[in-house]
């Protein structure tokens, strides 16, 4: 509400921007007036320049900025520039996606641990750091971030390392939004099921016994207007109550 500049990621729910001041500058890092996406160095410099101009800046990210969000890189750049900042933790995509799909990542009878793994390692790294043999032996829940386009390779690596082909798995696409899609299958069938469903990013991959819970406690996708597109024929400044009610019922305004 007090921000002069809001630099936000394309995955951020646009409804959050309704809380900003009408005079605030809002820039999406995935779309700029000049066209190209801002790279990480450009984001860092934009934050620093705005702060040095005396502006109050909000760097708005989806999920938690310190879990596969590159928040620490931006914080380090601000430290180097002697600019004070505050980090507001978020709800990481793994816990939010699991909850909205009806899947608890841990369960006293199914999984006493959970592992977060990137599905998209830094391409500039000379050596890959993901140990699939350890992941295959891991008895808890595996959560792969940003892995949809590498799903086939991830599944192949897990199976080759000894993961049971029958272990439950799922992919959750666009979690917590009215466009959420969730597909489940045994690990060795997951790729074909996801292809048939034509899921799109952002998506998370979950592997483990906890995925079975979805059969009984899935709730979000059962809302009465889930996935329906609703037109609200009121001026934006008067649409608040109707919009809130539509969202409660699962609609996509």
mmCIF file of C-alpha atoms in Angstrom, residues 75 102 106 148 165:
data_model
loop_
_atom_site.group_PDB
_atom_site.id
_atom_site.type_symbol
_atom_site.label_atom_id
_atom_site.label_comp_id
_atom_site.label_asym_id
_atom_site.label_seq_id
_atom_site.Cartn_x
_atom_site.Cartn_y
_atom_site.Cartn_z
ATOM 1 C CA UNK A 75 19.277 -9.493 -1.022
ATOM 2 C CA UNK A 102 -5.739 -32.300 -0.983
ATOM 3 C CA UNK A 106 3.867 -35.313 5.609
ATOM 4 C CA UNK A 148 7.162 -29.996 -16.028
ATOM 5 C CA UNK A 165 7.195 -47.801 -10.533
#
